[in-house]
CSV table of C-alpha atoms and ligand atoms in Angstrom, one decimal:
chain,number,residue,atom,x,y,z
A,1,MET,CA,9.5,-3.0,-17.1
A,2,SER,CA,9.7,-4.9,-13.1
A,3,ALA,CA,11.1,-2.8,-10.1
A,4,ARG,CA,12.9,-4.0,-7.2
A,5,LEU,CA,12.3,-1.5,-4.3
A,6,THR,CA,14.9,-1.6,-1.6
A,7,LEU,CA,15.5,0.2,1.6
A,8,ARG,CA,18.7,1.0,3.3
A,9,ASP,CA,19.5,2.2,6.7
A,10,LEU,CA,15.9,3.8,6.9
A,11,THR,CA,15.2,5.9,9.6
A,12,ARG,CA,12.4,8.2,10.6
A,13,ARG,CA,13.0,10.5,14.2
A,14,TRP,CA,10.0,12.4,15.6
A,15,PRO,CA,10.4,15.7,16.7
A,16,ASP,CA,10.7,14.6,20.6
A,17,GLY,CA,13.4,12.4,19.9
A,18,THR,CA,11.8,9.1,19.5
A,19,LEU,CA,12.4,7.0,16.3
A,20,GLY,CA,9.2,5.5,15.1
A,21,ILE,CA,11.3,3.5,12.5
A,22,ASP,CA,15.5,2.4,13.2
A,23,LEU,CA,16.4,0.3,10.2
A,24,SER,CA,20.1,1.5,10.4
A,25,GLY,CA,22.5,-1.1,9.3
A,26,GLN,CA,19.4,-2.7,7.4
A,27,SER,CA,18.8,-3.6,4.0
A,28,LEU,CA,15.6,-4.7,3.3
A,29,VAL,CA,14.7,-5.5,-1.0
A,30,PHE,CA,11.5,-6.2,-2.5
A,31,GLU,CA,11.8,-8.7,-5.2
A,32,PRO,CA,8.8,-7.9,-8.7
A,33,GLY,CA,5.5,-10.2,-7.9
A,34,GLU,CA,6.8,-11.0,-4.0
A,35,MET,CA,3.6,-10.0,-1.4
A,36,THR,CA,5.2,-9.2,1.9
A,37,ALA,CA,3.3,-9.5,4.9
A,38,ILE,CA,4.1,-6.2,7.7
A,39,LEU,CA,3.6,-7.4,11.7
A,40,GLY,CA,3.8,-6.1,14.6
A,41,PRO,CA,2.2,-4.6,17.3
A,42,SER,CA,0.5,-1.2,17.8
A,43,GLY,CA,3.7,1.2,18.0
A,44,ALA,CA,5.3,-0.8,16.3
A,45,GLY,CA,6.5,1.6,12.8
A,46,LYS,CA,4.5,0.1,10.6
A,47,SER,CA,2.9,2.6,8.9
A,48,THR,CA,5.8,4.9,9.4
A,49,LEU,CA,7.6,2.5,7.0
A,50,LEU,CA,4.7,2.5,4.3
A,51,ARG,CA,4.6,6.1,4.7
A,52,CYS,CA,8.7,6.9,4.9
A,53,ALA,CA,9.1,4.1,1.7
A,54,SER,CA,6.6,6.1,-0.7
A,55,ARG,CA,7.8,10.0,0.9
A,56,LEU,CA,4.7,10.8,2.7
A,57,ILE,CA,6.5,11.3,5.0
A,58,GLU,CA,10.1,12.0,4.9
A,59,PRO,CA,12.6,9.5,5.9
A,60,SER,CA,15.7,11.6,8.9
A,61,THR,CA,18.2,9.3,6.9
A,62,GLY,CA,18.5,6.1,4.9
A,63,GLU,CA,17.8,5.4,1.0
A,64,VAL,CA,14.3,3.9,-1.6
A,65,THR,CA,15.3,3.1,-4.1
A,66,LEU,CA,12.0,1.5,-6.7
A,67,GLY,CA,14.2,0.2,-10.0
A,68,GLU,CA,16.2,3.2,-11.4
A,69,LEU,CA,14.0,5.3,-9.4
A,70,ALA,CA,16.2,6.9,-6.2
A,71,LEU,CA,12.9,8.2,-3.9
A,72,THR,CA,14.9,10.4,-1.9
A,73,CYS,CA,16.8,12.0,-3.5
A,74,LEU,CA,14.0,13.9,-5.7
A,75,LYS,CA,12.1,16.9,-5.6
A,76,GLY,CA,9.1,19.1,-6.6
A,77,ARG,CA,7.8,17.4,-9.6
A,78,ALA,CA,10.1,14.9,-10.2
A,79,LEU,CA,9.3,13.2,-6.8
A,80,SER,CA,5.5,13.5,-6.8
A,81,ARG,CA,5.9,11.9,-10.4
A,82,ALA,CA,7.6,9.4,-8.4
A,83,ARG,CA,5.2,8.9,-5.8
A,84,GLY,CA,2.3,8.3,-8.7
A,85,GLN,CA,5.3,5.0,-9.6
A,86,ILE,CA,3.8,3.7,-5.8
A,87,GLY,CA,0.1,2.5,-5.8
A,88,PHE,CA,-1.0,3.9,-2.1
A,89,VAL,CA,-4.9,2.0,-0.5
A,90,PHE,CA,-4.9,3.4,2.9
A,91,GLN,CA,-7.3,1.8,5.4
A,92,GLN,CA,-10.1,4.4,5.1
A,93,PHE,CA,-10.1,4.2,1.9
A,94,ASN,CA,-9.4,7.7,1.3
A,95,LEU,CA,-11.8,8.6,-1.9
A,96,VAL,CA,-13.6,11.6,-2.9
A,97,ARG,CA,-16.6,10.8,-1.8
A,98,SER,CA,-18.7,12.9,-3.6
A,99,TYR,CA,-17.6,11.7,-6.8
A,100,SER,CA,-18.8,8.4,-8.9
A,101,ALA,CA,-16.8,5.6,-8.5
A,102,LEU,CA,-15.2,5.9,-11.6
A,103,ASP,CA,-13.9,9.5,-10.9
A,104,ASN,CA,-12.1,8.3,-8.2
A,105,VAL,CA,-10.4,5.8,-10.1
A,106,LEU,CA,-9.9,8.1,-13.1
A,107,VAL,CA,-8.2,11.0,-10.0
A,108,ALA,CA,-5.3,7.9,-10.5
A,109,ARG,CA,-4.8,9.0,-14.2
A,110,ALA,CA,-4.5,12.4,-13.4
A,111,ARG,CA,-0.5,12.3,-13.8
A,112,HIS,CA,-0.9,10.8,-17.5
A,113,VAL,CA,-2.6,14.1,-18.9
A,114,SER,CA,-2.1,17.5,-19.2
A,115,TRP,CA,-2.8,19.6,-15.6
A,116,ALA,CA,-5.8,20.9,-17.3
A,117,ARG,CA,-7.4,18.2,-18.4
A,118,GLY,CA,-7.0,16.8,-15.3
A,119,LEU,CA,-8.8,19.6,-13.5
A,120,LEU,CA,-11.5,19.5,-16.1
A,121,GLY,CA,-11.9,16.1,-15.9
A,122,LEU,CA,-11.8,16.0,-19.7
A,123,TRP,CA,-9.9,12.3,-19.3
A,124,ARG,CA,-8.9,10.5,-22.9
A,125,GLU,CA,-10.8,7.8,-24.1
A,126,VAL,CA,-7.5,5.6,-23.0
A,127,ASP,CA,-8.0,6.4,-19.6
A,128,VAL,CA,-11.6,6.0,-19.3
A,129,ALA,CA,-11.2,2.6,-20.7
A,130,LEU,CA,-8.3,1.6,-18.3
A,131,ALA,CA,-10.4,2.6,-15.2
A,132,ARG,CA,-13.3,0.9,-16.3
A,133,ARG,CA,-11.1,-2.0,-17.2
A,134,CYS,CA,-9.9,-1.7,-12.9
A,135,LEU,CA,-13.4,-0.7,-11.4
A,136,ASP,CA,-13.9,-4.9,-13.4
A,137,GLU,CA,-11.7,-6.1,-12.1
A,138,VAL,CA,-12.8,-5.1,-8.5
A,139,GLY,CA,-15.8,-6.3,-9.5
A,140,LEU,CA,-17.5,-2.9,-9.5
A,141,ALA,CA,-18.2,-3.0,-13.0
A,142,GLU,CA,-22.0,-2.5,-12.3
A,143,LYS,CA,-20.8,0.7,-10.3
A,144,HIS,CA,-18.9,2.7,-11.9
A,145,GLN,CA,-21.6,5.7,-11.8
A,146,SER,CA,-22.6,4.9,-8.3
A,147,LEU,CA,-20.9,7.7,-5.5
A,148,ALA,CA,-18.6,7.0,-4.0
A,149,ARG,CA,-20.8,8.0,-0.2
A,150,GLU,CA,-23.4,5.6,-1.3
A,151,LEU,CA,-21.4,2.9,-1.4
A,152,SER,CA,-20.8,0.0,1.4
A,153,GLY,CA,-17.3,0.1,2.7
A,154,GLY,CA,-16.3,-3.1,0.8
A,155,GLN,CA,-17.5,-1.7,-2.1
A,156,GLN,CA,-15.4,1.9,-1.2
A,157,GLN,CA,-11.6,-0.1,-0.2
A,158,ARG,CA,-12.5,-2.1,-3.8
A,159,VAL,CA,-12.6,1.8,-5.7
A,160,ALA,CA,-9.8,2.5,-3.5
A,161,VAL,CA,-7.7,-1.0,-4.7
A,162,ALA,CA,-8.9,-0.5,-8.7
A,163,ARG,CA,-7.5,3.4,-7.8
A,164,ALA,CA,-4.1,2.1,-7.4
A,165,PHE,CA,-4.3,-0.3,-10.3
A,166,ALA,CA,-5.1,2.4,-12.4
A,167,GLN,CA,-2.0,3.9,-11.3
A,168,GLU,CA,-0.2,1.5,-13.4
A,169,PRO,CA,2.4,1.5,-10.5
A,170,GLN,CA,5.8,-0.3,-10.0
A,171,ALA,CA,4.9,-0.9,-6.0
A,172,ILE,CA,2.0,-1.3,-4.4
A,173,PHE,CA,2.0,-0.1,-0.6
A,174,ALA,CA,-1.2,-1.2,1.5
A,175,ASP,CA,-2.0,-0.1,4.9
A,176,GLU,CA,-4.6,-2.0,7.0
A,177,PRO,CA,-6.7,-2.1,3.9
A,178,THR,CA,-8.8,-5.3,5.3
A,179,ALA,CA,-9.2,-3.6,9.7
A,180,SER,CA,-12.8,-2.2,8.4
A,181,LEU,CA,-14.1,-5.1,6.3
A,182,ASP,CA,-15.5,-8.8,7.3
A,183,PRO,CA,-13.5,-12.1,7.0
A,184,GLN,CA,-14.8,-12.5,3.5
A,185,LEU,CA,-14.1,-9.1,2.0
A,186,SER,CA,-10.6,-8.7,3.3
A,187,ALA,CA,-10.1,-12.5,1.5
A,188,THR,CA,-11.8,-10.4,-1.7
A,189,VAL,CA,-9.2,-7.3,-1.6
A,190,LEU,CA,-5.9,-9.6,-0.7
A,191,GLY,CA,-6.9,-11.8,-3.5
A,192,LEU,CA,-7.0,-8.8,-5.8
A,193,LEU,CA,-3.5,-7.2,-4.1
A,194,ARG,CA,-1.4,-10.9,-4.7
A,195,ARG,CA,-3.1,-11.5,-8.0
A,196,TYR,CA,-2.0,-7.7,-9.5
A,197,GLY,CA,0.6,-8.0,-8.1
A,198,GLN,CA,1.8,-11.8,-9.4
A,199,ARG,CA,0.5,-10.7,-13.0
A,200,GLU,CA,2.1,-7.3,-13.3
A,201,SER,CA,5.2,-8.6,-11.3
A,202,VAL,CA,5.2,-5.0,-9.0
A,203,PRO,CA,6.3,-5.0,-4.8
A,204,VAL,CA,3.2,-5.5,-2.8
A,205,LEU,CA,3.8,-4.7,0.6
A,206,ILE,CA,0.4,-4.6,3.1
A,207,ASN,CA,0.5,-3.7,6.9
A,208,VAL,CA,-1.3,-6.8,8.4
A,209,HIS,CA,-2.8,-7.6,11.8
A,210,THR,CA,-4.2,-10.8,11.0
A,211,ILE,CA,-1.5,-13.4,11.0
A,212,GLU,CA,-4.2,-16.0,9.3
A,213,HIS,CA,-4.1,-13.6,6.0
A,214,ALA,CA,-0.2,-12.8,6.3
A,215,ARG,CA,0.6,-16.4,6.6
A,216,ARG,CA,-2.1,-17.4,3.2
A,217,TYR,CA,-1.7,-14.5,1.0
A,218,CYS,CA,1.8,-13.4,1.3
A,219,ASP,CA,4.8,-15.1,0.0
A,220,ARG,CA,7.5,-12.5,2.8
A,221,VAL,CA,6.9,-11.7,6.3
A,222,ILE,CA,8.6,-9.2,8.0
A,223,GLY,CA,7.8,-8.6,11.6
A,224,MET,CA,8.0,-5.3,13.3
A,225,ARG,CA,8.5,-4.8,17.1
A,226,ALA,CA,9.4,-0.9,18.4
A,227,GLY,CA,10.6,0.4,15.0
A,228,ARG,CA,13.0,-2.4,14.5
A,229,VAL,CA,12.5,-5.5,12.2
A,230,VAL,CA,12.7,-8.2,14.4
A,231,PHE,CA,11.6,-11.1,11.7
A,232,ASP,CA,11.7,-11.7,7.6
A,233,GLY,CA,11.6,-15.1,6.1
A,234,PRO,CA,9.0,-16.9,4.1
A,235,SER,CA,5.7,-16.7,5.6
A,236,SER,CA,5.5,-20.7,5.4
A,237,THR,CA,8.4,-20.1,8.2
A,238,LEU,CA,6.3,-18.2,10.4
A,239,SER,CA,6.5,-20.3,13.0
A,240,ASP,CA,4.1,-19.4,16.6
A,241,ALA,CA,7.8,-18.6,18.2
A,242,ALA,CA,8.0,-16.4,15.8
A,243,VAL,CA,4.9,-14.7,16.1
A,244,ASN,CA,5.7,-14.6,20.1
A,245,GLU,CA,8.9,-13.1,19.2
A,246,ILE,CA,7.3,-10.0,17.1
A,247,TYR,CA,4.4,-9.1,19.0
A,248,GLY,CA,6.0,-10.2,22.9
A,249,ARG,CA,3.7,-10.6,25.5
A,250,GLN,CA,0.5,-9.6,23.8
A,251,ALA,CA,0.5,-12.8,21.4
A,252,GLU,CA,0.1,-14.9,25.4
A,253,GLU,CA,-2.7,-12.9,25.8
A,254,GLY,CA,-3.9,-14.3,22.5
A,255,ALA,CA,-4.1,-9.8,21.0
A,256,ALA,CA,-4.1,-9.5,17.2
A,257,LEU,CA,-4.2,-13.2,16.8
B,19,ATP,N1,3.2,12.4,13.5
B,19,ATP,C1,4.0,12.0,14.3
B,19,ATP,N2,4.6,12.5,15.4
B,19,ATP,C2,4.9,11.8,16.4
B,19,ATP,N3,5.1,10.7,16.6
B,19,ATP,C3,4.7,9.4,15.6
B,19,ATP,C4,3.5,10.0,14.6
B,19,ATP,N4,2.9,8.9,13.6
B,19,ATP,C5,3.1,8.0,14.7
B,19,ATP,N5,4.5,8.5,15.4
B,19,ATP,C6,4.7,7.9,16.7
B,19,ATP,O1,5.7,6.5,15.8
B,19,ATP,C7,5.9,5.3,16.2
B,19,ATP,C8,5.2,3.8,14.8
B,19,ATP,O2,4.0,4.5,15.0
B,19,ATP,P1,3.0,3.6,13.2
B,19,ATP,O3,2.0,4.5,13.2
B,19,ATP,O4,4.5,3.7,11.9
B,19,ATP,O5,2.4,2.6,14.2
B,19,ATP,P2,1.7,1.4,13.9
B,19,ATP,O6,3.1,-0.4,13.8
B,19,ATP,O7,1.0,1.8,12.1
B,19,ATP,O8,0.6,1.0,14.8
B,19,ATP,P3,-1.1,0.6,14.4
B,19,ATP,O9,-0.7,-1.2,14.6
B,19,ATP,O10,-1.3,0.9,15.7
B,19,ATP,O11,-1.4,1.2,13.0
B,19,ATP,C9,4.1,5.3,17.5
B,19,ATP,O12,5.5,4.9,18.8
B,19,ATP,C10,4.1,6.4,17.0
B,19,ATP,O13,3.2,6.7,18.4
B,20,MG,MG1,-0.6,1.9,11.5
């Protein structure tokens, strides 16, 4: 089942009164299989947008729907289950360093098994097989027994990507997943996310700072500045003038390009 992701009138106001994001009056619809880059200078609200859209933090106003699921209306267990529909890849991987690569990926299967099984690590064969397929997909079949702390940064990020795939998510969000990777590994990770999104027909949203990555790997670009969306269009239409508009003076100074 392919789900469309819709963000409507989403805002997040911080306790000091400032707005982290202000999408009031704006609706953003992300189609299944579409990979979208979110660009913008530091502090533009890119992370806040992904965190609100997945309810890792609470939006102040607005609605998020993923397929039939009205994410912003849910509480408690229903909310945790719904969050499980979104695979989140973080810049700093967020692995359990003392777990093997395979066990880190199996964490994603916890919502598919009973609480006791998950806690005791009594995984079903079908879950282990899926986790191993996901590790294979990211090129780490041979490393399934290695502890996360023994893996390189690029390998750890690929385990994190495999964990997101093992969730069998309805959407994937990635917050600067390539920020600590070299160019070749960045390309690998972005290619994996793109291929998965197209094959499984899920929307993929990715915060990036590299314009070239947005143009090469993404179908669509959303440009943010000071919490607002200032550009939204196919990545092929992201002109240098549009980049200047998104980044303001920073682009003129050559930053973030
Ligand atoms: N927990 C918080 N409490 C208060 N303000 C916050 C909090 N988190 C973020 N902000 C503010 O919200 C705004 C948007 O921050 P956000 O982290 O979303 O930016 P970003 O576009 O992801 O930047 P970067 O590229 O540096 O990661 C910034 O002004 C930031 O200072
Ligand atoms: Mg950020």
